[in-house]
Amino acid sequence: MARCGGLEVEAVEDDDEYAKLVRRMNPPRVVIDNDSCDNATVIRVDRVKKHGILLEAVQVLVDLKLVITKAYISSDGNWFMDVFNVTDQDGNKVKSKEVTDCIKKCLESEDYDLLPPASSAAPSEETTCIELTGTDRPGLLSEVCAVLASLSCNIVKAEVWTHDKRAAAVIDITDEASGLPIRDAGRLSQLQELLCNVMQGDSNCDGEGAAKKGSTAVSLGAANAERRLHRLMLDDGEERSGCAVKPKAKVVVMDCTERRYTVVILRCRDRPRLLFDTLCALTDLHYVIFHGTVDAEGGSSKEAYQEYYVRHVDGHPVRSDAERLRLVRALEAAVERRSSDVRAPTPIPDSIAIVTHRQSSVHVCKSCRGWSWR
């Protein structure tokens, strides 16, 4: 078991027999309580800790359309203990047995592979997944669709995010004729080459004077699309671009020297999936949350407050100004990507539908500034 300065910082590897014994003796436990709080359902989660476990738990709740109003996080040592106060979309307690059973089934999963509920995306094993990043520009979506149509690809589902002049997309496709995933190496290579050319766009430089290229990846099956979009935009370096617009989130990163933590405090206007997005940023930057408090009961102000005590997975707190700046910008970008901030002179409707081949449709939602095929 790895230790740093007398503190345990990482869970034991899966093949460690002692770790397996600990898991068998202490199986995951979820308690759903509708009595102890007047205005929310309280969900208590207790399980062996691993990196990303908090994000997985939150993903289960937001995929079920639940609103997290408060959260208390504690995961020192080998144990993850968290308390979530949640409501449904109308602000009521969660009393549906189908929903509560789904929460317990997912969060008590012994293999730690927390699957989204049945209402989420179709099984990814039935599709070929394409991941794209590049410079955003007018007509980019049309060009991507034209390439897919020219190679007889059917769009099953896709999401595209744009932020700070960059675009990222996760697209699930099948063969138009058979409806099966595309496995032919030659066809996939051609598809990847054509899409890479599209995502390259022009050779203009960004504000720092370096040309940003596009990228394309093709695989069978995919993880949660929103998780991948956050990761793609982080890897693309979008959070380092230094947008001139004043960020919507106020992020403070401080040292807690006596306990060897870094304290991260975030304040911004509350919105759906905010906690999920900020946890994506922290997880993708490989920070472990040891303690935390989340409060989204801002009343009329609708302000959300998040406070985390973190270390990097190597056991160290933030060690340089450059690392501190990257963390701040990554959290600001995670808040901004899904925020509504329409500056076009013509108002954008809530949803625009475009029918494509085989009756797929694509929607753009101004609340998240993203496209979604259905």
mmCIF file of C-alpha atoms in Angstrom:
data_model
loop_
_atom_site.group_PDB
_atom_site.id
_atom_site.type_symbol
_atom_site.label_atom_id
_atom_site.label_comp_id
_atom_site.label_asym_id
_atom_site.label_seq_id
_atom_site.Cartn_x
_atom_site.Cartn_y
_atom_site.Cartn_z
ATOM 1 C CA MET A 1 0.000 0.000 0.000
ATOM 2 C CA ALA A 2 1.512 3.330 -1.020
ATOM 3 C CA ARG A 3 2.059 5.909 1.724
ATOM 4 C CA CYS A 4 3.288 9.496 1.648
ATOM 5 C CA GLY A 5 4.376 11.272 4.834
ATOM 6 C CA GLY A 6 2.413 8.793 6.957
ATOM 7 C CA LEU A 7 -0.785 9.273 4.925
ATOM 8 C CA GLU A 8 -2.265 6.660 2.612
ATOM 9 C CA VAL A 9 -2.670 8.200 -0.823
ATOM 10 C CA GLU A 10 -3.665 5.378 -3.170
ATOM 11 C CA ALA A 11 -5.834 2.282 -3.001
ATOM 12 C CA VAL A 12 -4.177 -1.105 -3.437
ATOM 13 C CA GLU A 13 -4.012 -2.657 -6.913
ATOM 14 C CA ASP A 14 -6.899 -4.890 -7.958
ATOM 15 C CA ASP A 15 -4.727 -8.017 -7.937
ATOM 16 C CA ASP A 16 -3.713 -7.511 -4.305
ATOM 17 C CA GLU A 17 -5.362 -10.276 -2.299
ATOM 18 C CA TYR A 18 -5.607 -8.117 0.816
ATOM 19 C CA ALA A 19 -7.521 -5.452 -1.118
ATOM 20 C CA LYS A 20 -9.919 -8.095 -2.404
ATOM 21 C CA LEU A 21 -10.471 -9.349 1.136
ATOM 22 C CA VAL A 22 -11.171 -5.803 2.378
ATOM 23 C CA ARG A 23 -13.737 -5.315 -0.372
ATOM 24 C CA ARG A 24 -15.492 -8.592 0.413
ATOM 25 C CA MET A 25 -15.627 -7.767 4.117
ATOM 26 C CA ASN A 26 -16.822 -4.202 3.478
ATOM 27 C CA PRO A 27 -19.104 -4.208 0.444
ATOM 28 C CA PRO A 28 -20.400 -0.895 -0.922
ATOM 29 C CA ARG A 29 -23.352 0.394 1.067
ATOM 30 C CA VAL A 30 -25.946 2.974 0.035
ATOM 31 C CA VAL A 31 -28.620 4.354 2.367
ATOM 32 C CA ILE A 32 -31.476 6.427 0.915
ATOM 33 C CA ASP A 33 -33.258 8.502 3.549
ATOM 34 C CA ASN A 34 -36.411 10.562 2.964
ATOM 35 C CA ASP A 35 -37.040 11.398 6.641
ATOM 36 C CA SER A 36 -34.015 13.232 8.055
ATOM 37 C CA CYS A 37 -34.231 16.286 5.764
ATOM 38 C CA ASP A 38 -37.354 18.384 5.169
ATOM 39 C CA ASN A 39 -36.690 19.396 1.565
ATOM 40 C CA ALA A 40 -34.397 16.743 0.036
ATOM 41 C CA THR A 41 -33.657 13.037 -0.153
ATOM 42 C CA VAL A 42 -30.403 12.167 1.624
ATOM 43 C CA ILE A 43 -28.193 9.557 -0.034
ATOM 44 C CA ARG A 44 -25.274 8.172 1.992
ATOM 45 C CA VAL A 45 -22.568 6.258 0.111
ATOM 46 C CA ASP A 46 -19.873 4.213 1.884
ATOM 47 C CA ARG A 47 -17.367 2.157 -0.121
ATOM 48 C CA VAL A 48 -13.688 1.425 -0.732
ATOM 49 C CA LYS A 49 -11.954 4.418 -2.307
ATOM 50 C CA LYS A 50 -10.493 4.584 -5.790
ATOM 51 C CA HIS A 51 -9.554 7.473 -8.047
ATOM 52 C CA GLY A 52 -12.650 8.875 -9.763
ATOM 53 C CA ILE A 53 -15.186 7.198 -7.464
ATOM 54 C CA LEU A 54 -16.807 10.517 -6.501
ATOM 55 C CA LEU A 55 -17.266 11.492 -10.141
ATOM 56 C CA GLU A 56 -18.786 8.105 -10.936
ATOM 57 C CA ALA A 57 -21.308 8.481 -8.105
ATOM 58 C CA VAL A 58 -22.275 11.979 -9.233
ATOM 59 C CA GLN A 59 -22.604 10.767 -12.828
ATOM 60 C CA VAL A 60 -25.145 8.154 -11.743
ATOM 61 C CA LEU A 61 -27.237 10.812 -9.987
ATOM 62 C CA VAL A 62 -27.175 13.391 -12.792
ATOM 63 C CA ASP A 63 -27.918 10.727 -15.424
ATOM 64 C CA LEU A 64 -31.092 10.039 -13.446
ATOM 65 C CA LYS A 65 -32.008 13.755 -13.788
ATOM 66 C CA LEU A 66 -31.543 14.413 -10.079
ATOM 67 C CA VAL A 67 -30.471 17.787 -8.689
ATOM 68 C CA ILE A 68 -27.690 17.742 -6.066
ATOM 69 C CA THR A 69 -28.343 20.601 -3.642
ATOM 70 C CA LYS A 70 -25.706 19.726 -1.043
ATOM 71 C CA ALA A 71 -22.839 17.263 -0.700
ATOM 72 C CA TYR A 72 -20.373 16.374 2.043
ATOM 73 C CA ILE A 73 -17.264 14.450 1.002
ATOM 74 C CA SER A 74 -14.778 12.526 3.109
ATOM 75 C CA SER A 75 -12.306 9.985 1.718
ATOM 76 C CA ASP A 76 -9.168 9.983 3.850
ATOM 77 C CA GLY A 77 -7.436 6.621 4.094
ATOM 78 C CA ASN A 78 -9.001 3.791 2.082
ATOM 79 C CA TRP A 79 -12.661 4.717 2.459
ATOM 80 C CA PHE A 80 -14.995 6.896 0.463
ATOM 81 C CA MET A 81 -17.899 8.305 2.485
ATOM 82 C CA ASP A 82 -20.209 10.846 0.930
ATOM 83 C CA VAL A 83 -23.603 12.356 1.644
ATOM 84 C CA PHE A 84 -25.738 13.847 -1.145
ATOM 85 C CA ASN A 85 -28.914 15.892 -0.698
ATOM 86 C CA VAL A 86 -30.893 15.475 -3.914
ATOM 87 C CA THR A 87 -34.269 16.381 -5.388
ATOM 88 C CA ASP A 88 -36.029 15.706 -8.663
ATOM 89 C CA GLN A 89 -36.284 18.353 -11.394
ATOM 90 C CA ASP A 90 -39.312 19.902 -9.654
ATOM 91 C CA GLY A 91 -37.557 20.259 -6.299
ATOM 92 C CA ASN A 92 -39.356 17.333 -4.664
ATOM 93 C CA LYS A 93 -37.927 14.413 -2.720
ATOM 94 C CA VAL A 94 -37.090 11.270 -4.697
ATOM 95 C CA LYS A 95 -39.784 8.722 -3.898
ATOM 96 C CA SER A 96 -39.899 6.664 -7.096
ATOM 97 C CA LYS A 97 -38.916 3.084 -6.241
ATOM 98 C CA GLU A 98 -37.591 2.593 -9.758
ATOM 99 C CA VAL A 99 -35.177 5.513 -9.325
ATOM 100 C CA THR A 100 -34.058 4.588 -5.800
ATOM 101 C CA ASP A 101 -33.523 0.950 -6.832
ATOM 102 C CA CYS A 102 -31.408 2.127 -9.764
ATOM 103 C CA ILE A 103 -29.306 4.333 -7.463
ATOM 104 C CA LYS A 104 -28.624 1.435 -5.095
ATOM 105 C CA LYS A 105 -27.873 -0.979 -7.933
ATOM 106 C CA CYS A 106 -25.343 1.366 -9.560
ATOM 107 C CA LEU A 107 -23.655 2.708 -6.433
ATOM 108 C CA GLU A 108 -23.429 -0.718 -4.774
ATOM 109 C CA SER A 109 -21.842 -2.277 -7.842
ATOM 110 C CA GLU A 110 -19.075 -4.604 -6.622
ATOM 111 C CA ASP A 111 -16.965 -4.326 -9.775
ATOM 112 C CA TYR A 112 -16.814 -0.486 -9.531
ATOM 113 C CA ASP A 113 -18.021 -0.195 -13.127
ATOM 114 C CA LEU A 114 -20.875 2.213 -12.493
ATOM 115 C CA LEU A 115 -23.064 1.931 -15.549
ATOM 116 C CA PRO A 116 -25.485 4.710 -16.482
ATOM 117 C CA PRO A 117 -29.198 3.935 -16.133
ATOM 118 C CA ALA A 118 -31.154 2.347 -18.953
ATOM 119 C CA SER A 119 -32.479 5.756 -20.019
ATOM 120 C CA SER A 120 -29.005 6.853 -21.093
ATOM 121 C CA ALA A 121 -27.307 6.302 -24.435
ATOM 122 C CA ALA A 122 -27.595 3.077 -26.399
ATOM 123 C CA PRO A 123 -24.935 0.416 -25.688
ATOM 124 C CA SER A 124 -21.670 1.662 -27.110
ATOM 125 C CA GLU A 125 -20.623 -1.858 -28.195
ATOM 126 C CA GLU A 126 -23.125 -1.587 -31.032
ATOM 127 C CA THR A 127 -21.461 1.439 -32.617
ATOM 128 C CA THR A 128 -18.164 2.796 -33.843
ATOM 129 C CA CYS A 129 -17.093 5.893 -31.911
ATOM 130 C CA ILE A 130 -15.378 8.907 -33.485
ATOM 131 C CA GLU A 131 -13.721 11.592 -31.353
ATOM 132 C CA LEU A 132 -12.827 14.915 -32.957
ATOM 133 C CA THR A 133 -11.132 18.126 -31.853
ATOM 134 C CA GLY A 134 -10.253 21.206 -33.869
ATOM 135 C CA THR A 135 -10.788 24.903 -34.472
ATOM 136 C CA ASP A 136 -14.435 25.968 -34.451
ATOM 137 C CA ARG A 137 -15.670 27.779 -37.562
ATOM 138 C CA PRO A 138 -18.903 28.304 -39.545
ATOM 139 C CA GLY A 139 -19.823 25.209 -41.551
ATOM 140 C CA LEU A 140 -17.733 22.763 -39.543
ATOM 141 C CA LEU A 141 -20.738 20.616 -38.587
ATOM 142 C CA SER A 142 -21.914 20.452 -42.207
ATOM 143 C CA GLU A 143 -18.484 19.339 -43.401
ATOM 144 C CA VAL A 144 -18.296 16.563 -40.802
ATOM 145 C CA CYS A 145 -21.776 15.320 -41.764
ATOM 146 C CA ALA A 146 -20.849 15.425 -45.470
ATOM 147 C CA VAL A 147 -17.800 13.210 -44.882
ATOM 148 C CA LEU A 148 -19.851 10.693 -42.892
ATOM 149 C CA ALA A 149 -22.586 10.637 -45.560
ATOM 150 C CA SER A 150 -20.051 10.160 -48.377
ATOM 151 C CA LEU A 151 -18.754 6.995 -46.674
ATOM 152 C CA SER A 152 -22.287 5.651 -45.989
ATOM 153 C CA CYS A 153 -22.123 6.149 -42.227
ATOM 154 C CA ASN A 154 -25.276 6.454 -40.130
ATOM 155 C CA ILE A 155 -25.145 8.808 -37.141
ATOM 156 C CA VAL A 156 -26.650 7.038 -34.131
ATOM 157 C CA LYS A 157 -25.803 9.662 -31.521
ATOM 158 C CA ALA A 158 -23.436 12.603 -31.276
ATOM 159 C CA GLU A 159 -22.567 15.513 -29.050
ATOM 160 C CA VAL A 160 -20.469 18.515 -30.036
ATOM 161 C CA TRP A 161 -19.182 21.208 -27.700
ATOM 162 C CA THR A 162 -17.626 24.519 -28.701
ATOM 163 C CA HIS A 163 -15.780 26.919 -26.428
ATOM 164 C CA ASP A 164 -13.164 29.619 -26.894
ATOM 165 C CA LYS A 165 -12.875 28.975 -30.658
ATOM 166 C CA ARG A 166 -12.281 25.244 -30.172
ATOM 167 C CA ALA A 167 -14.640 22.346 -30.940
ATOM 168 C CA ALA A 168 -14.806 18.762 -29.686
ATOM 169 C CA ALA A 169 -17.178 16.003 -30.772
ATOM 170 C CA VAL A 170 -18.052 12.429 -29.813
ATOM 171 C CA ILE A 171 -20.028 10.719 -32.582
ATOM 172 C CA ASP A 172 -21.399 7.155 -32.567
ATOM 173 C CA ILE A 173 -21.888 5.732 -36.061
ATOM 174 C CA THR A 174 -22.861 2.490 -37.787
ATOM 175 C CA ASP A 175 -22.706 1.226 -41.336
ATOM 176 C CA GLU A 176 -25.698 2.636 -43.226
ATOM 177 C CA ALA A 177 -26.471 -0.630 -45.034
ATOM 178 C CA SER A 178 -26.063 -3.181 -42.240
ATOM 179 C CA GLY A 179 -26.629 -1.068 -39.120
ATOM 180 C CA LEU A 180 -23.556 -2.707 -37.554
ATOM 181 C CA PRO A 181 -20.357 -1.126 -36.229
ATOM 182 C CA ILE A 182 -17.762 -0.346 -38.883
ATOM 183 C CA ARG A 183 -14.729 -2.620 -38.455
ATOM 184 C CA ASP A 184 -13.069 -2.537 -41.867
ATOM 185 C CA ALA A 185 -9.573 -1.120 -41.279
ATOM 186 C CA GLY A 186 -9.302 0.466 -44.714
ATOM 187 C CA ARG A 187 -12.636 2.242 -44.435
ATOM 188 C CA LEU A 188 -11.870 3.464 -40.912
ATOM 189 C CA SER A 189 -8.480 4.744 -42.040
ATOM 190 C CA GLN A 190 -10.088 6.657 -44.909
ATOM 191 C CA LEU A 191 -12.750 8.050 -42.578
ATOM 192 C CA GLN A 192 -10.141 9.173 -40.061
ATOM 193 C CA GLU A 193 -8.010 10.834 -42.746
ATOM 194 C CA LEU A 194 -10.927 12.772 -44.254
ATOM 195 C CA LEU A 195 -12.249 13.921 -40.886
ATOM 196 C CA CYS A 196 -8.775 14.939 -39.781
ATOM 197 C CA ASN A 197 -8.526 17.178 -42.853
ATOM 198 C CA VAL A 198 -11.870 18.750 -41.981
ATOM 199 C CA MET A 199 -10.876 19.372 -38.352
ATOM 200 C CA GLN A 200 -7.566 20.937 -39.382
ATOM 201 C CA GLY A 201 -9.464 23.894 -40.831
ATOM 202 C CA ASP A 202 -7.251 26.777 -41.872
ATOM 203 C CA SER A 203 -3.719 27.258 -40.632
ATOM 204 C CA ASN A 204 -4.433 30.484 -38.726
ATOM 205 C CA CYS A 205 -2.647 30.831 -35.437
ATOM 206 C CA ASP A 206 -4.253 31.291 -32.066
ATOM 207 C CA GLY A 207 -3.610 34.251 -29.801
ATOM 208 C CA GLU A 208 -0.296 32.797 -28.656
ATOM 209 C CA GLY A 209 1.034 32.541 -32.204
ATOM 210 C CA ALA A 210 1.075 28.751 -32.474
ATOM 211 C CA ALA A 211 -1.037 26.884 -35.002
ATOM 212 C CA LYS A 212 -3.519 24.524 -33.327
ATOM 213 C CA LYS A 213 -4.179 21.372 -35.313
ATOM 214 C CA GLY A 214 -7.197 19.116 -35.260
ATOM 215 C CA SER A 215 -7.251 15.474 -34.231
ATOM 216 C CA THR A 216 -9.387 12.425 -34.956
ATOM 217 C CA ALA A 217 -9.633 9.074 -33.178
ATOM 218 C CA VAL A 218 -11.784 6.047 -34.083
ATOM 219 C CA SER A 219 -12.643 3.146 -31.770
ATOM 220 C CA LEU A 220 -15.266 0.492 -31.122
ATOM 221 C CA GLY A 221 -17.428 1.552 -28.197
ATOM 222 C CA ALA A 222 -17.043 4.682 -26.076
ATOM 223 C CA ALA A 223 -17.256 5.981 -22.528
ATOM 224 C CA ASN A 224 -19.780 8.548 -21.373
ATOM 225 C CA ALA A 225 -19.859 11.236 -24.091
ATOM 226 C CA GLU A 226 -19.774 14.202 -21.716
ATOM 227 C CA ARG A 227 -16.837 12.694 -19.818
ATOM 228 C CA ARG A 228 -14.964 12.289 -23.093
ATOM 229 C CA LEU A 229 -15.788 15.825 -24.257
ATOM 230 C CA HIS A 230 -14.333 17.299 -21.078
ATOM 231 C CA ARG A 231 -11.219 15.186 -21.541
ATOM 232 C CA LEU A 232 -10.870 16.039 -25.230
ATOM 233 C CA MET A 233 -11.071 19.775 -24.586
ATOM 234 C CA LEU A 234 -8.585 19.502 -21.727
ATOM 235 C CA ASP A 235 -6.124 17.522 -23.868
ATOM 236 C CA ASP A 236 -6.670 20.022 -26.671
ATOM 237 C CA GLY A 237 -5.250 22.688 -24.377
ATOM 238 C CA GLU A 238 -8.416 24.792 -24.457
ATOM 239 C CA GLU A 239 -8.080 25.817 -20.803
ATOM 240 C CA ARG A 240 -4.692 27.417 -21.554
ATOM 241 C CA SER A 241 -5.947 29.709 -24.286
ATOM 242 C CA GLY A 242 -6.633 32.647 -21.980
ATOM 243 C CA CYS A 243 -10.019 33.893 -23.190
ATOM 244 C CA ALA A 244 -10.374 37.664 -22.825
ATOM 245 C CA VAL A 245 -13.970 37.360 -21.550
ATOM 246 C CA LYS A 246 -14.275 37.660 -17.780
ATOM 247 C CA PRO A 247 -14.873 34.126 -16.423
ATOM 248 C CA LYS A 248 -18.241 33.339 -14.841
ATOM 249 C CA ALA A 249 -16.615 31.337 -12.052
ATOM 250 C CA LYS A 250 -14.477 32.693 -9.239
ATOM 251 C CA VAL A 251 -11.818 30.081 -8.489
ATOM 252 C CA VAL A 252 -9.356 30.370 -5.591
ATOM 253 C CA VAL A 253 -6.520 27.869 -5.043
ATOM 254 C CA MET A 254 -4.796 28.065 -1.632
ATOM 255 C CA ASP A 255 -2.259 26.061 0.342
ATOM 256 C CA CYS A 256 -3.128 24.153 3.507
ATOM 257 C CA THR A 257 0.469 23.561 4.549
ATOM 258 C CA GLU A 258 -0.129 21.946 7.938
ATOM 259 C CA ARG A 259 -2.196 19.133 6.382
ATOM 260 C CA ARG A 260 -0.391 19.058 3.016
ATOM 261 C CA TYR A 261 -3.581 19.744 1.070
ATOM 262 C CA THR A 262 -4.416 22.232 -1.639
ATOM 263 C CA VAL A 263 -7.718 24.006 -0.997
ATOM 264 C CA VAL A 264 -9.845 24.730 -4.058
ATOM 265 C CA ILE A 265 -12.818 27.096 -3.681
ATOM 266 C CA LEU A 266 -15.246 27.773 -6.523
ATOM 267 C CA ARG A 267 -18.154 30.221 -6.568
ATOM 268 C CA CYS A 268 -20.435 30.797 -9.550
ATOM 269 C CA ARG A 269 -24.059 30.900 -10.568
ATOM 270 C CA ASP A 270 -25.655 27.499 -10.115
ATOM 271 C CA ARG A 271 -26.818 25.508 -13.141
ATOM 272 C CA PRO A 272 -27.631 21.875 -14.028
ATOM 273 C CA ARG A 273 -24.661 19.442 -13.991
ATOM 274 C CA LEU A 274 -22.278 22.022 -12.527
ATOM 275 C CA LEU A 275 -20.893 19.604 -9.926
ATOM 276 C CA PHE A 276 -20.389 16.918 -12.570
ATOM 277 C CA ASP A 277 -18.457 19.338 -14.785
ATOM 278 C CA THR A 278 -16.122 20.593 -12.051
ATOM 279 C CA LEU A 279 -15.416 17.041 -10.862
ATOM 280 C CA CYS A 280 -14.550 16.107 -14.463
ATOM 281 C CA ALA A 281 -11.898 18.843 -14.486
ATOM 282 C CA LEU A 282 -10.373 17.771 -11.160
ATOM 283 C CA THR A 283 -10.412 14.063 -12.090
ATOM 284 C CA ASP A 284 -8.942 14.601 -15.555
ATOM 285 C CA LEU A 285 -6.122 16.644 -14.007
ATOM 286 C CA HIS A 286 -5.516 13.677 -11.657
ATOM 287 C CA TYR A 287 -6.454 15.341 -8.374
ATOM 288 C CA VAL A 288 -7.886 13.306 -5.510
ATOM 289 C CA ILE A 289 -10.552 14.947 -3.325
ATOM 290 C CA PHE A 290 -10.066 14.039 0.349
ATOM 291 C CA HIS A 291 -12.665 16.363 1.860
ATOM 292 C CA GLY A 292 -15.229 18.667 0.373
ATOM 293 C CA THR A 293 -18.424 20.632 0.786
ATOM 294 C CA VAL A 294 -20.902 21.520 -1.953
ATOM 295 C CA ASP A 295 -23.802 23.921 -1.432
ATOM 296 C CA ALA A 296 -26.178 24.792 -4.261
ATOM 297 C CA GLU A 297 -29.003 26.098 -2.069
ATOM 298 C CA GLY A 298 -28.280 29.714 -2.869
ATOM 299 C CA GLY A 299 -31.898 30.836 -2.601
ATOM 300 C CA SER A 300 -32.711 33.841 -4.773
ATOM 301 C CA SER A 301 -29.013 34.387 -5.596
ATOM 302 C CA LYS A 302 -28.760 30.880 -7.132
ATOM 303 C CA GLU A 303 -25.053 30.840 -6.281
ATOM 304 C CA ALA A 304 -23.194 27.554 -5.960
ATOM 305 C CA TYR A 305 -20.301 27.085 -3.540
ATOM 306 C CA GLN A 306 -17.786 24.244 -3.806
ATOM 307 C CA GLU A 307 -14.807 23.705 -1.517
ATOM 308 C CA TYR A 308 -12.343 20.827 -1.887
ATOM 309 C CA TYR A 309 -9.201 19.650 -0.090
ATOM 310 C CA VAL A 310 -7.154 17.909 -2.751
ATOM 311 C CA ARG A 311 -3.813 16.376 -3.612
ATOM 312 C CA HIS A 312 -2.452 15.121 -6.902
ATOM 313 C CA VAL A 313 -2.552 11.323 -7.318
ATOM 314 C CA ASP A 314 1.206 11.298 -6.593
ATOM 315 C CA GLY A 315 0.362 12.464 -3.051
ATOM 316 C CA HIS A 316 1.586 16.043 -3.432
ATOM 317 C CA PRO A 317 -0.414 19.282 -3.213
ATOM 318 C CA VAL A 318 -0.041 21.932 -5.915
ATOM 319 C CA ARG A 319 3.677 22.664 -6.170
ATOM 320 C CA SER A 320 4.087 25.541 -8.625
ATOM 321 C CA ASP A 321 2.401 28.695 -9.877
ATOM 322 C CA ALA A 322 2.076 27.119 -13.348
ATOM 323 C CA GLU A 323 0.207 24.126 -11.907
ATOM 324 C CA ARG A 324 -1.989 26.453 -9.858
ATOM 325 C CA LEU A 325 -2.838 28.540 -12.954
ATOM 326 C CA ARG A 326 -3.665 25.469 -15.006
ATOM 327 C CA LEU A 327 -6.013 24.213 -12.294
ATOM 328 C CA VAL A 328 -7.802 27.577 -12.100
ATOM 329 C CA ARG A 329 -8.220 27.824 -15.881
ATOM 330 C CA ALA A 330 -9.390 24.227 -16.186
ATOM 331 C CA LEU A 331 -12.144 24.821 -13.629
ATOM 332 C CA GLU A 332 -13.164 28.104 -15.272
ATOM 333 C CA ALA A 333 -13.370 26.333 -18.641
ATOM 334 C CA ALA A 334 -15.399 23.456 -17.150
ATOM 335 C CA VAL A 335 -17.960 25.981 -15.884
ATOM 336 C CA GLU A 336 -17.988 28.000 -19.123
ATOM 337 C CA ARG A 337 -18.398 25.175 -21.642
ATOM 338 C CA ARG A 338 -21.977 24.449 -20.683
ATOM 339 C CA SER A 339 -23.003 27.985 -19.704
ATOM 340 C CA SER A 340 -25.477 29.955 -21.788
ATOM 341 C CA ASP A 341 -23.786 33.081 -23.137
ATOM 342 C CA VAL A 342 -25.328 33.991 -26.499
ATOM 343 C CA ARG A 343 -23.968 37.179 -28.042
ATOM 344 C CA ALA A 344 -25.368 36.766 -31.551
ATOM 345 C CA PRO A 345 -27.573 39.694 -32.698
ATOM 346 C CA THR A 346 -30.312 37.208 -33.695
ATOM 347 C CA PRO A 347 -31.674 35.165 -30.773
ATOM 348 C CA ILE A 348 -30.899 31.434 -30.960
ATOM 349 C CA PRO A 349 -33.925 29.198 -30.305
ATOM 350 C CA ASP A 350 -33.753 26.586 -27.568
ATOM 351 C CA SER A 351 -33.547 23.780 -30.106
ATOM 352 C CA ILE A 352 -32.928 23.464 -33.825
ATOM 353 C CA ALA A 353 -33.655 20.109 -35.469
ATOM 354 C CA ILE A 354 -32.099 18.956 -38.733
ATOM 355 C CA VAL A 355 -33.218 15.617 -40.173
ATOM 356 C CA THR A 356 -30.384 13.479 -41.533
ATOM 357 C CA HIS A 357 -30.316 10.095 -43.271
ATOM 358 C CA ARG A 358 -32.217 7.216 -41.630
ATOM 359 C CA GLN A 359 -34.305 9.672 -39.588
ATOM 360 C CA SER A 360 -31.597 10.735 -37.154
ATOM 361 C CA SER A 361 -31.890 14.311 -35.994
ATOM 362 C CA VAL A 362 -29.508 16.851 -34.563
ATOM 363 C CA HIS A 363 -30.350 19.409 -31.887
ATOM 364 C CA VAL A 364 -28.501 22.438 -30.627
ATOM 365 C CA CYS A 365 -29.294 23.578 -27.110
ATOM 366 C CA LYS A 366 -28.402 27.137 -26.169
ATOM 367 C CA SER A 367 -28.203 26.225 -22.484
ATOM 368 C CA CYS A 368 -25.155 24.037 -23.099
ATOM 369 C CA ARG A 369 -23.984 25.491 -26.431
ATOM 370 C CA GLY A 370 -23.717 21.963 -27.829
ATOM 371 C CA TRP A 371 -25.210 19.746 -30.539
ATOM 372 C CA SER A 372 -26.913 16.441 -29.835
ATOM 373 C CA TRP A 373 -28.129 13.940 -32.458
ATOM 374 C CA ARG A 374 -31.164 11.871 -31.481
#
